[in-house]
XYZ file of C-alpha atoms in Angstrom:
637
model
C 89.518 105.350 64.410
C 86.251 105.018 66.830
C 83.070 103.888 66.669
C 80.304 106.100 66.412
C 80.082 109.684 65.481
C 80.587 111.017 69.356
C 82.244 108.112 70.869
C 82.380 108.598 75.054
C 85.366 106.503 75.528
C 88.761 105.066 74.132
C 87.031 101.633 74.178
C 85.179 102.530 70.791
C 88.615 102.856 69.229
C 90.011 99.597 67.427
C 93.364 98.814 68.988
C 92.777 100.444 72.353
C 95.402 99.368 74.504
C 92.537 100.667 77.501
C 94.110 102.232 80.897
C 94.632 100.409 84.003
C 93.492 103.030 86.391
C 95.133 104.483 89.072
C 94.446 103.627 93.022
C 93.691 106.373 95.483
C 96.752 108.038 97.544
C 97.135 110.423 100.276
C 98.043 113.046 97.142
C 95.265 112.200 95.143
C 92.105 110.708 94.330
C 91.654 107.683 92.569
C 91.372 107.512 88.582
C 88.622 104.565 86.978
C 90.349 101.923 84.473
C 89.050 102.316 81.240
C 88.724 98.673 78.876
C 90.949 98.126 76.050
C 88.520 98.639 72.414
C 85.337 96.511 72.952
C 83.376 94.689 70.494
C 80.297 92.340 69.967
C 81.285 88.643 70.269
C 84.628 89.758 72.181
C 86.460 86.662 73.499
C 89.320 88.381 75.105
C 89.314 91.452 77.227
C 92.624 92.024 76.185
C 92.521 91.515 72.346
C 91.698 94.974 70.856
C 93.032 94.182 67.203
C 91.064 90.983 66.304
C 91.130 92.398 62.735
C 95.006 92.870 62.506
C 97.344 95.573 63.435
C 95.883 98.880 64.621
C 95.786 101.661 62.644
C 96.660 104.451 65.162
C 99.361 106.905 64.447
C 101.829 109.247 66.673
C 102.850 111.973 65.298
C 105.098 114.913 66.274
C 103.150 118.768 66.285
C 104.815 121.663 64.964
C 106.201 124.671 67.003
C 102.856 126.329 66.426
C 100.783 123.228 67.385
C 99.733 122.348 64.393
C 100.582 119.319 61.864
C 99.209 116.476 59.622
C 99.770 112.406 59.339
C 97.761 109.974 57.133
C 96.034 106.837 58.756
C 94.630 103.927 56.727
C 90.618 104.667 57.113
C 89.002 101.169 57.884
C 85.412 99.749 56.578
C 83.733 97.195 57.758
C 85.450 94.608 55.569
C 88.520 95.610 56.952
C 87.820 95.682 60.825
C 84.518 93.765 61.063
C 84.409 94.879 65.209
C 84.799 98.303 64.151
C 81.891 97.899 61.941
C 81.928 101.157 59.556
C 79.674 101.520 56.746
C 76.890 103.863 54.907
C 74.833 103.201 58.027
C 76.895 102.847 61.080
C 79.263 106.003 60.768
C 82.847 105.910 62.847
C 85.482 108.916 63.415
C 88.741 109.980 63.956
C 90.063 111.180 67.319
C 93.167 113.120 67.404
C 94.175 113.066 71.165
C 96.789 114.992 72.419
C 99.887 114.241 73.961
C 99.410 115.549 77.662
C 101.358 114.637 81.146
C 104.667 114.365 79.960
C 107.714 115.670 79.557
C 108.460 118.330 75.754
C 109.289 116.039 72.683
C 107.293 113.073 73.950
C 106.242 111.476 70.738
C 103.944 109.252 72.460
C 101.470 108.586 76.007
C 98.465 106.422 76.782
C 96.040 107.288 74.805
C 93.721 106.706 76.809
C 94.450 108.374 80.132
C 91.257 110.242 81.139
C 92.927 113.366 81.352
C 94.188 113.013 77.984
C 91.163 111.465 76.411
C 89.012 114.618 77.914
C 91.049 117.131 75.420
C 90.219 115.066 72.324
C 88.845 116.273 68.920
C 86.506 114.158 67.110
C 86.667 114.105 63.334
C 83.172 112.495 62.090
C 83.670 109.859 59.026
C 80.693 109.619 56.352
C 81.269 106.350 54.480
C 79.918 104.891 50.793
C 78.471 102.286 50.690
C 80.456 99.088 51.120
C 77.958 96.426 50.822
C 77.473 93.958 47.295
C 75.236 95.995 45.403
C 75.320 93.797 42.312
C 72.494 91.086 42.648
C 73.685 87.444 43.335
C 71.416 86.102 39.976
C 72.325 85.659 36.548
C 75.013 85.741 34.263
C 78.429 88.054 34.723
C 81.231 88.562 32.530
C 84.406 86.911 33.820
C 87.499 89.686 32.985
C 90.855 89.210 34.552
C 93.987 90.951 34.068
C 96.570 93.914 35.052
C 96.309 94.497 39.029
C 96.940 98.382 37.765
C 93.673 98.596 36.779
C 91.993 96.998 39.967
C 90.963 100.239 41.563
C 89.304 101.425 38.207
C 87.475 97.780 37.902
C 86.529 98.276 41.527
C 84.490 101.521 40.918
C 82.826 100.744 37.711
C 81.809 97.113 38.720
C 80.032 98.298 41.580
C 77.809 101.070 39.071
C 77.412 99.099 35.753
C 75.417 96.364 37.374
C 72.949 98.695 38.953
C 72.280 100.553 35.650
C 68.884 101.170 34.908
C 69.565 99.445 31.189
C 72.572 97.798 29.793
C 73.573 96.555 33.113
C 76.670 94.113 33.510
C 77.686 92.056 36.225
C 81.913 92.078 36.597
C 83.287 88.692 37.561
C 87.176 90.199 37.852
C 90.595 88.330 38.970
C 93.189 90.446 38.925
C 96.169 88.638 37.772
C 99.977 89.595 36.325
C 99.673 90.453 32.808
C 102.097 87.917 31.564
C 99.556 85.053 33.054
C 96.924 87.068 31.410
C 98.353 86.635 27.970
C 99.074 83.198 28.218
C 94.958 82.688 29.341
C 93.444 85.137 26.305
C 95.780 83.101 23.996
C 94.476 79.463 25.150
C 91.005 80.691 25.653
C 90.594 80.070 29.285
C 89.033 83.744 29.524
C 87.566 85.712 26.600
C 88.506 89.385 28.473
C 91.780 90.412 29.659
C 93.649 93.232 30.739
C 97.012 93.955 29.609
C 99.666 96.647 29.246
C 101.435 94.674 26.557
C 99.797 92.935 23.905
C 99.597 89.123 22.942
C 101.570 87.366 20.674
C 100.200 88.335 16.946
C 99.587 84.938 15.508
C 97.960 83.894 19.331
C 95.777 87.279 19.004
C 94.358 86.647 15.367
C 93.402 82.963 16.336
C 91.480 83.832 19.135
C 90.023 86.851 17.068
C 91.141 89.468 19.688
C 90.285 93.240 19.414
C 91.883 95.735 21.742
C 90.104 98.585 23.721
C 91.916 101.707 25.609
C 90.616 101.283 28.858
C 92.442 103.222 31.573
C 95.550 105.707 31.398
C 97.634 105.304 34.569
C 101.127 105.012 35.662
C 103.985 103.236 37.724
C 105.601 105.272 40.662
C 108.341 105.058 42.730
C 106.692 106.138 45.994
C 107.829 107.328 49.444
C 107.512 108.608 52.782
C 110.470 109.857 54.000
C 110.964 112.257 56.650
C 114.210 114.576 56.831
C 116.895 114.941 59.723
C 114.299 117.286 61.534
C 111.508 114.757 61.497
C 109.400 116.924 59.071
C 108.324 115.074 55.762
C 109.799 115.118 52.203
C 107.188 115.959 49.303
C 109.307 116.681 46.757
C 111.469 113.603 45.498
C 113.402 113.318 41.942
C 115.090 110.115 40.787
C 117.073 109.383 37.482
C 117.171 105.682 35.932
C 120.617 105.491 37.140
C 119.304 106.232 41.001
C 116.324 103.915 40.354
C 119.109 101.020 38.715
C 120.901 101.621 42.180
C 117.792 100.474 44.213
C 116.635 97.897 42.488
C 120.089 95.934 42.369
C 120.583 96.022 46.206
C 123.867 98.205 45.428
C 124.174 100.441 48.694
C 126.207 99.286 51.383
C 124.786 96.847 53.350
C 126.873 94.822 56.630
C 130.514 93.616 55.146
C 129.022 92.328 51.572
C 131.685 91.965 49.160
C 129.719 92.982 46.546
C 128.838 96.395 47.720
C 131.515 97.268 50.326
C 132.929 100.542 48.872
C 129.598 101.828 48.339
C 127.453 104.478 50.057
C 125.579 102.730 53.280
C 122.074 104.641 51.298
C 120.723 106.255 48.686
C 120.721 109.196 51.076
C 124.282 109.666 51.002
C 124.720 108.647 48.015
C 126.127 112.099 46.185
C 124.698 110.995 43.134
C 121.290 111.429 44.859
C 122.151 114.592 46.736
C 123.434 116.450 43.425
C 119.813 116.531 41.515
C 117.870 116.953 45.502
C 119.892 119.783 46.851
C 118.473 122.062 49.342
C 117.238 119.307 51.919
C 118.897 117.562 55.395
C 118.456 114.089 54.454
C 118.420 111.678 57.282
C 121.228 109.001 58.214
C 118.994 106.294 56.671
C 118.994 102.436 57.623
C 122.292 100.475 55.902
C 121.223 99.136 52.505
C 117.386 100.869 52.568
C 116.306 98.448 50.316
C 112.695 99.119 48.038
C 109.679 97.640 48.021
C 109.142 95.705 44.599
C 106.631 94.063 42.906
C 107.257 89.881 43.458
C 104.782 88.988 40.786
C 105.917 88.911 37.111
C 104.567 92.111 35.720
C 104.462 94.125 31.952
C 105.093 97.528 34.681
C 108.984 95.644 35.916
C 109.191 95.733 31.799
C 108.059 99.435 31.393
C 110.585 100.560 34.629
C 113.519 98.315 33.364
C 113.140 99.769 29.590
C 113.314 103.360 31.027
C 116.197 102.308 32.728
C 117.682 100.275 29.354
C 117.036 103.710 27.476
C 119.429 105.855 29.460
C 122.976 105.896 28.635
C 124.399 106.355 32.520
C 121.870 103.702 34.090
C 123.427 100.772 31.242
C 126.525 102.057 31.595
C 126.078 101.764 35.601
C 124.914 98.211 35.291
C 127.327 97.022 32.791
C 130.273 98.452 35.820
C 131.083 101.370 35.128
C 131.498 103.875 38.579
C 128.784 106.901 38.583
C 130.354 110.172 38.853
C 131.486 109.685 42.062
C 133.316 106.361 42.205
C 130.029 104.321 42.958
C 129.566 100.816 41.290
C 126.518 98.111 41.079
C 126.400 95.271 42.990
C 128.926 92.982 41.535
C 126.425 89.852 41.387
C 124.075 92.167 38.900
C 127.125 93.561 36.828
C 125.928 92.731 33.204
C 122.331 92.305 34.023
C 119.963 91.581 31.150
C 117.660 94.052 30.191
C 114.604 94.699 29.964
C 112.908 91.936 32.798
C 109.609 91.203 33.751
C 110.488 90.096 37.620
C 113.364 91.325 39.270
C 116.115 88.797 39.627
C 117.401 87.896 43.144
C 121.253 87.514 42.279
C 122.611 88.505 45.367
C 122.275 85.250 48.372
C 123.838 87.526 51.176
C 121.029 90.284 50.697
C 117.977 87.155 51.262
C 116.734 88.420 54.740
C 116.318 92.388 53.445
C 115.943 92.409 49.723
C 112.556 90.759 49.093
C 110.211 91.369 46.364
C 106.845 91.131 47.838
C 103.882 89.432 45.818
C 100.840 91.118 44.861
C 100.262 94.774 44.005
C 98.279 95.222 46.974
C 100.069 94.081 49.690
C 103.168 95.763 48.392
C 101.005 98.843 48.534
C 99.818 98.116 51.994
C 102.956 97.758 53.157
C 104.477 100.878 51.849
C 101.438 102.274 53.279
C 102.391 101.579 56.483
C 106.215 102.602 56.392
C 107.820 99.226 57.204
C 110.656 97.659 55.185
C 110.885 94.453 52.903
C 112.040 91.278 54.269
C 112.890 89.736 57.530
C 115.150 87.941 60.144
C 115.232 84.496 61.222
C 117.002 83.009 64.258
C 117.119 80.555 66.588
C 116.113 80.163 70.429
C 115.538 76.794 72.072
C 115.675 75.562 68.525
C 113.387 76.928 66.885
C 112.839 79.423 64.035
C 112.058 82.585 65.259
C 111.033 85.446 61.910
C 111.046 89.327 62.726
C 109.762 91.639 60.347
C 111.207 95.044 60.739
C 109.032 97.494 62.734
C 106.747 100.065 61.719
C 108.327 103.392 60.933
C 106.782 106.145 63.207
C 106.453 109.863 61.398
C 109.328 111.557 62.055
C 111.574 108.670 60.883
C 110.421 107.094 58.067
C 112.153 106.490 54.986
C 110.714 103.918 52.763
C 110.702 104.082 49.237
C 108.871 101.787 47.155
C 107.681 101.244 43.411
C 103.753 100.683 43.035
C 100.741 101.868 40.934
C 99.667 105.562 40.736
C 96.117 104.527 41.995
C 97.632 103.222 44.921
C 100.005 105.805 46.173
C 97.076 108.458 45.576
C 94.558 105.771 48.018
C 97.100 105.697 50.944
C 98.030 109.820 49.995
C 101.631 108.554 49.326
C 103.959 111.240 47.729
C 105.444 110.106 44.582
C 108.988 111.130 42.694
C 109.284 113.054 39.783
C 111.355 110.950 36.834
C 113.808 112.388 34.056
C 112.796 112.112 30.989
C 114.834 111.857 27.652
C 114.309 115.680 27.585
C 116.386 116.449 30.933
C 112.917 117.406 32.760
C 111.332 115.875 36.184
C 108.086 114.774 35.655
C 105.504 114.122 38.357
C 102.554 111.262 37.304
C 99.918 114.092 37.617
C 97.455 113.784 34.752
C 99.165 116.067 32.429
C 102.301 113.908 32.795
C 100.213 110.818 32.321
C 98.559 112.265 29.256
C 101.709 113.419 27.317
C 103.100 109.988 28.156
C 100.449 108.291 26.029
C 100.264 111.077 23.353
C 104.028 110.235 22.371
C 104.119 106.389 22.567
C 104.947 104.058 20.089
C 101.626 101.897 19.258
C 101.765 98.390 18.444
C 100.925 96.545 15.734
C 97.350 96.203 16.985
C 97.199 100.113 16.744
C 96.030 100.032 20.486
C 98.678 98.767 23.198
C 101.823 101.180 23.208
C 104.554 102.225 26.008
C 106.453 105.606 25.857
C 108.617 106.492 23.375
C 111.625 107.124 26.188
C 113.338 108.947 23.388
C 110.947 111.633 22.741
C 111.983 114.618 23.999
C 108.819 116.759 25.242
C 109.714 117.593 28.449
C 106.462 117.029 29.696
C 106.478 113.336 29.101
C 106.123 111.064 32.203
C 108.560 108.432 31.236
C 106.477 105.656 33.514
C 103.150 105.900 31.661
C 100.900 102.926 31.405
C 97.634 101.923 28.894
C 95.893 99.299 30.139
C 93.839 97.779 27.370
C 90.923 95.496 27.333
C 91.679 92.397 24.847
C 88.486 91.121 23.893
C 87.816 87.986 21.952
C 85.323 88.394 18.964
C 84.846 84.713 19.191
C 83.244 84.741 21.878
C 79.212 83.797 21.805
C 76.861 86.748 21.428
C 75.247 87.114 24.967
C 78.572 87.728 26.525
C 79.696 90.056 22.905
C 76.774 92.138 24.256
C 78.143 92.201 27.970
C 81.458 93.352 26.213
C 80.289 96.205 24.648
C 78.148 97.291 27.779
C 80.858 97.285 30.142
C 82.906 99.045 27.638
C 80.144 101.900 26.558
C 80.087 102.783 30.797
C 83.748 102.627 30.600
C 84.237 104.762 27.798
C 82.127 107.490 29.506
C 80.565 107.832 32.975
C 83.829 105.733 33.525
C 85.994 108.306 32.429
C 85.369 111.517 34.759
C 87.398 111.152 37.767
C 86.079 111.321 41.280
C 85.802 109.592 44.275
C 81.824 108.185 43.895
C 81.038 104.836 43.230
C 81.474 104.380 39.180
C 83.883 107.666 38.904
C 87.723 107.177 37.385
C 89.604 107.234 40.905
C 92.654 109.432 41.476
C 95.704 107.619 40.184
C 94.333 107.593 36.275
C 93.714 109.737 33.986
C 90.529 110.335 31.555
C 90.926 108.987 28.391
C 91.543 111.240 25.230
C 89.023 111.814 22.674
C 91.358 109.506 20.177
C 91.461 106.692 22.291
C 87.656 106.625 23.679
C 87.529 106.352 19.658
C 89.446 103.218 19.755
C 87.435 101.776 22.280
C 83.982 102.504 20.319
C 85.654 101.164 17.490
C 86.146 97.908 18.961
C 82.936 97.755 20.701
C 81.614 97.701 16.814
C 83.592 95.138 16.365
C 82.772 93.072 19.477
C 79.465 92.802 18.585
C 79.155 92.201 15.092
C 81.871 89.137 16.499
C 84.216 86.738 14.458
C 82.983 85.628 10.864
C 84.732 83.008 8.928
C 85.741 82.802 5.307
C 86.341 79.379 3.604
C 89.343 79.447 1.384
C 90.292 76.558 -1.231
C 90.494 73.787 -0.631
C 94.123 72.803 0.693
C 95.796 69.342 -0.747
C 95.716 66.282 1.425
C 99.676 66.333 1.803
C 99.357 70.421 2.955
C 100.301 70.831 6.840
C 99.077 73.879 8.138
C 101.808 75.773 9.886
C 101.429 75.502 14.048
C 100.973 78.562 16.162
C 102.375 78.796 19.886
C 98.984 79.400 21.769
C 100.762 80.617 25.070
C 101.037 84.011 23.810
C 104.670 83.845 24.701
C 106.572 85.711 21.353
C 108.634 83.440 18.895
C 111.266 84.968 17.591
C 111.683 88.703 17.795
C 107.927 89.024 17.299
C 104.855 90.487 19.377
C 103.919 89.914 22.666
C 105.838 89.908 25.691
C 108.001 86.457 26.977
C 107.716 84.993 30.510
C 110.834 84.748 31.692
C 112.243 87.793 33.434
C 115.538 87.996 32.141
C 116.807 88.841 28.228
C 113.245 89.894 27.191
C 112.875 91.407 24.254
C 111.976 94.884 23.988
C 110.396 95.257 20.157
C 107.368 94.298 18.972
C 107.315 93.348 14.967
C 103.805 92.673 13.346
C 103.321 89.426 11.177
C 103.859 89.496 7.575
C 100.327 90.834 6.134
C 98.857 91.430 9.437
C 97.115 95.168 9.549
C 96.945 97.351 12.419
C 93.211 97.714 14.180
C 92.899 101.319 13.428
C 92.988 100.712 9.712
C 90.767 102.733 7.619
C 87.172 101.138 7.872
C 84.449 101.796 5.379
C 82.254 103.588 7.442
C 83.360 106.035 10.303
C 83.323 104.668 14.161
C 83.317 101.367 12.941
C 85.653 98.462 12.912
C 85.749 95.189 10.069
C 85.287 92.062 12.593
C 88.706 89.833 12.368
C 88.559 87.449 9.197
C 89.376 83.833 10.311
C 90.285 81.576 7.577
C 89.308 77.817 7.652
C 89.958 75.096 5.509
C 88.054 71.917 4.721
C 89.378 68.431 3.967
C 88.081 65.983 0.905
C 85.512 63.900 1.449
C 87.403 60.447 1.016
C 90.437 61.914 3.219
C 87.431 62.572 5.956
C 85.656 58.763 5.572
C 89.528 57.143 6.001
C 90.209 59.750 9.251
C 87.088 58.290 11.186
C 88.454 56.196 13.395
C 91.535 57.638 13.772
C 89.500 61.323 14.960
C 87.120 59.266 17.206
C 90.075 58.053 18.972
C 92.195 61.093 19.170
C 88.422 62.784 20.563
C 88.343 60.770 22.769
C 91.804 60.775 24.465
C 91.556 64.867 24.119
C 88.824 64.601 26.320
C 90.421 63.117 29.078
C 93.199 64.941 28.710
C 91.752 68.413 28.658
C 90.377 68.899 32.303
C 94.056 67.352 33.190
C 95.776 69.785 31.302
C 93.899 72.845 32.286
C 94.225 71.559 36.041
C 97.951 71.539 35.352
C 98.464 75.205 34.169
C 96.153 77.014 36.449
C 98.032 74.798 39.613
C 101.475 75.294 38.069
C 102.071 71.551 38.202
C 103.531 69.696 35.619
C 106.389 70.834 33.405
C 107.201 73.807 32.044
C 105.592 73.985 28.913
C 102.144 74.274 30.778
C 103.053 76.580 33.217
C 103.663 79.422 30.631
């Protein structure tokens, strides 16, 4: 990638190695050195990635001279030297390989004589810059990373609106932590997959909003024995179960030993991919996973619970063909919410990484999880495995359908409970919501995995908004604003600022129903209905704020292994798409509050103003301790 629109030299391009020139001989004349990539404020003459690693790629041409290979396209907040924005447009230069000998899958780019037979590709740009003005209020919403990208396009249009603007304050957090913050109050807006704990959700008044219809996807670039690249990739649970255990061979572990070295000689694997010469593949070829606890690990682990070969797989019984799972995950709970690390001797290559996007990055870029450490002259030395050139790449990795369609990953197509493949296209996406079974909020749902439509993408995922009705008026309004753009310019997908990017899919006329429906409610807010008054021996019964469910109730738990998997509404609790009294409308959440006798009150006095006052030094201390993760458990929840 270069600067400019016509750059004149390889010194525009970030990561330039530069040329060092050639001296004159008796044969021939001499050839100028050309700089390494150049750049305001430039230190070192020999630094040409002061942003990070370059994002040149080789790649191998067909017979006929032709081909294709995907490069990560950098703005100016990625490569600040490089500079590339609505104003200051950049390019891509495909130079060939010239000087050297057939099959060559690489030269110096930046030989003259190779630079002269270049193509120039120009690059228009959006713009990059904060639009949204620096004054004023904004509406602080955190929640499921697998909605970032969405968040990311409409923040940057609804606070330029002509009217009804809103200002986006978003964190993009794991959806567990997410529940545990809505429930205590530390944010009035979240974003989940899974809903919170029913007793948690009526105290803090919470309404639910469809927001965004996406998906999880096992993603890949993989190139076959010939060096050409895979598109086409289908997986069953039992395949996926295989991965995400660590179960191919892998060095002299025990606990895999009489296993295939890879999934891609696995037979299990070949029988439902026929047709296709599958490369030799790396020992082990362990995944790229998600590090971060995550309602998605829940959705992939419950399509793996559902099928009948994947538990019997995991509980040790050999596939087909005399394969078994990794002895340390034999009997592995399911469904989990972070994927265990059971296995010590698979440490260096079996690493979860943390955060959606930097998993996604690093898929991006073809390189595989983990690294090596050892020892020279004493010290640690840590190697990360290389970068996978095209033409031998085979990287496989679970991520967000907004992700793999940013960095043009291909993604596989799942089995269903029907027998069918299913891509995460928008169709697949759409069906996947359409048969789901909806919570007891009448919003959040996941897939029914036994429905058998076969055009059901078993990985489907609703992100909802859960938005507290308790919340004061001026930000109730900011609700419903950001959810009336959402709702509709939101929904039409496209690649302009404000558009639903590729990876999710418009919302159905039922659901953007849903979502006006509790925008009614938002803003009408909480009300509050005295009931009798209780007798001064009456305890009212505790709740667990942390959103975590008691029981086999609501909600989803923290800890990754044993959750459950069913959700069972309270005792007299109705769902939110109950029959209102007027159509498009929603009856605000009913809090009920007691009150205490006047003499019980006078004789409480001193006790209260001493109990206020030790809550008040303890509440910055105790919201310090769950947002570090200091302290004991309890907190950190």
């Amino acid at each position: 990638q270069c600067r400019g629109t016509a750059p004149t030299s390889s010194s525009d391009c970030y990561g330039s190695p530069g040329f060092r020139g050639i001296e004159e001989t008796a044969s021939g004349p001499a050839v100028p050195a050309v700089p390494a990539f150049t750049y305001p404020g430039q230190q070192n003459a020999f630094d040409a990635t002061p942003d990070g690693p370059a994002n040149w790629q080789d790649n191998v041409t067909r017979q006929d001279g032709t081909g294709e290979v995907t490069i990560q396209l950098f703005t100016k907040r990625e490569s600040a030297s490089l500079g590339c924005d609505a104003t200051s447009p950049c390019s891509v230069v495909v130079v060939p390989n010239y000087g050297r000998p057939q099959g060559a899958t690489e030269d110096q780019i930046d030989a003259p004589w190779a630079w002269e037979r270049r193509t120039v590709v120009p690059l228009d740009f959006l713009p990059v810059d904060d639009a949204c003005p620096l004054v004023g209020s904004s509406l602080r919403v955190e929640g499921s990373p697998f909605a970032g990208h969405a968040l990311a396009s409409w923040r940057a249009r609804t606070c330029t609106l002509a009217s009804d603007a809103v200002r986006v304050d978003y964190t993009s957090i794991g959806e567990p932590q997410t529940r545990a913050d809505v429930a205590t109050g530390i944010t009035d807006v979240g974003l989940l997959i899974d809903p919170v704990d029913g007793d948690a959700g009526a105290a803090r008044g919470l309404t639910y909003a469809p927001m965004a219809v996406t998906g999880l996807v096992v993603a890949f670039q993989i190139d076959d024995a010939d060096g050409k690249p895979v598109s086409d990739l289908k997986l069953t649970p039992r395949l996926v179960a295989k991965l995400i255990t660590g179960s191919y061979r892998s060095g002299g572990n025990p606990a895999v030993i009489n296993n295939p070295v890879n999934i891609f000689r696995d037979p299990d694997f070949r029988a439902v991919n026929p047709g296709v010469a599958w490369p030799g593949g790396a020992p082990g070829n362990h995944p790229l996973l998600l590090g971060d606890l995550s309602d998605s690990t829940l959705a992939l682990t419950r399509w793996i619970e559902a099928d009948k070969d994947a538990r019997d797989f995991l509980a040790g019984k050999p596939d087909p063909y005399g394969m078994t799972v990794n002895a340390n995950y034999k009997g592995v709970a399911l469904p989990f919410a972070g994927f265990p690390l059971l296995d010590p001797l698979m440490s260096e290559t079996f690493e979860p990484i943390q955060e959606l996007d930097t998993l996604s990055r690093q898929l991006s870029i073809a390189r595989f999880p983990g690294a090596t450490v050892t020892q020279e002259g004493g010290i640690n030395i840590v190697t990360k495995p290389p970068r996978q050139n095209p033409g031998r790449r085979e990287v496989i990795g679970i991520i967000d359908a907004a992700s793999a369609a940013r960095f043009r990953l291909s993604t596989a197509s799942l089995l269903n409970a029907s027998g069918a493949f299913v891509k995460p296209d928008n169709a697949g996406l759409l069906a996947g919501v359409e048969h789901a079974d909806v919570n007891a909020d009448g919003v959040t749902r996941s897939v029914d995995l036994t429905d058998k439509d076969p055009a059901v993408y078993p990985l489907t995922l609703l992100i909802a908004g859960a938005f507290s009705t308790q919340a004061d008026k001026d930000e109730r309004q900011e609700m419903a604003d950001l959810l009336s753009y959402v709702v509709g310019a939101g929904q039409v997908n496209g690649e302009q600022v404000g558009q639903l990017p590729e990876g999710y899919a418009p919302l159905p006329k039922d659901l953007v129903a849903q979502a006006q429906k509790a925008r009614t409610a938002i803003l009408a807010g909480a009300t509050e209905e005295p009931t009798e008054e209780p007798s001064p021996s009456s305890t009212p019964t505790p709740t667990d704020p942390s959103g975590a469910p008691p029981g086999g109730g609501g909600g989803v738990p923290l800890a990754p292994a044993g959750a459950a998997t069913g959700s069972t509404p309270d005792a007299g609790s109705e769902p939110s798409d109950a029959p209102s009294a007027t159509p498009g409308t929603l009856d605000p959440t009913m809090l009920t509050v007691g009150s205490t006798p006047a003499e019980g009150r006078m004789m409480l006095l001193p006790f209260l103003g001493i109990l206020a006052l030790l809550m008040l030094l303890a509440g910055p201390a105790l919201l310090w301790l769950s947002q570090t993760g200091r302290g004991p458990q309890w907190l950190r929840s």
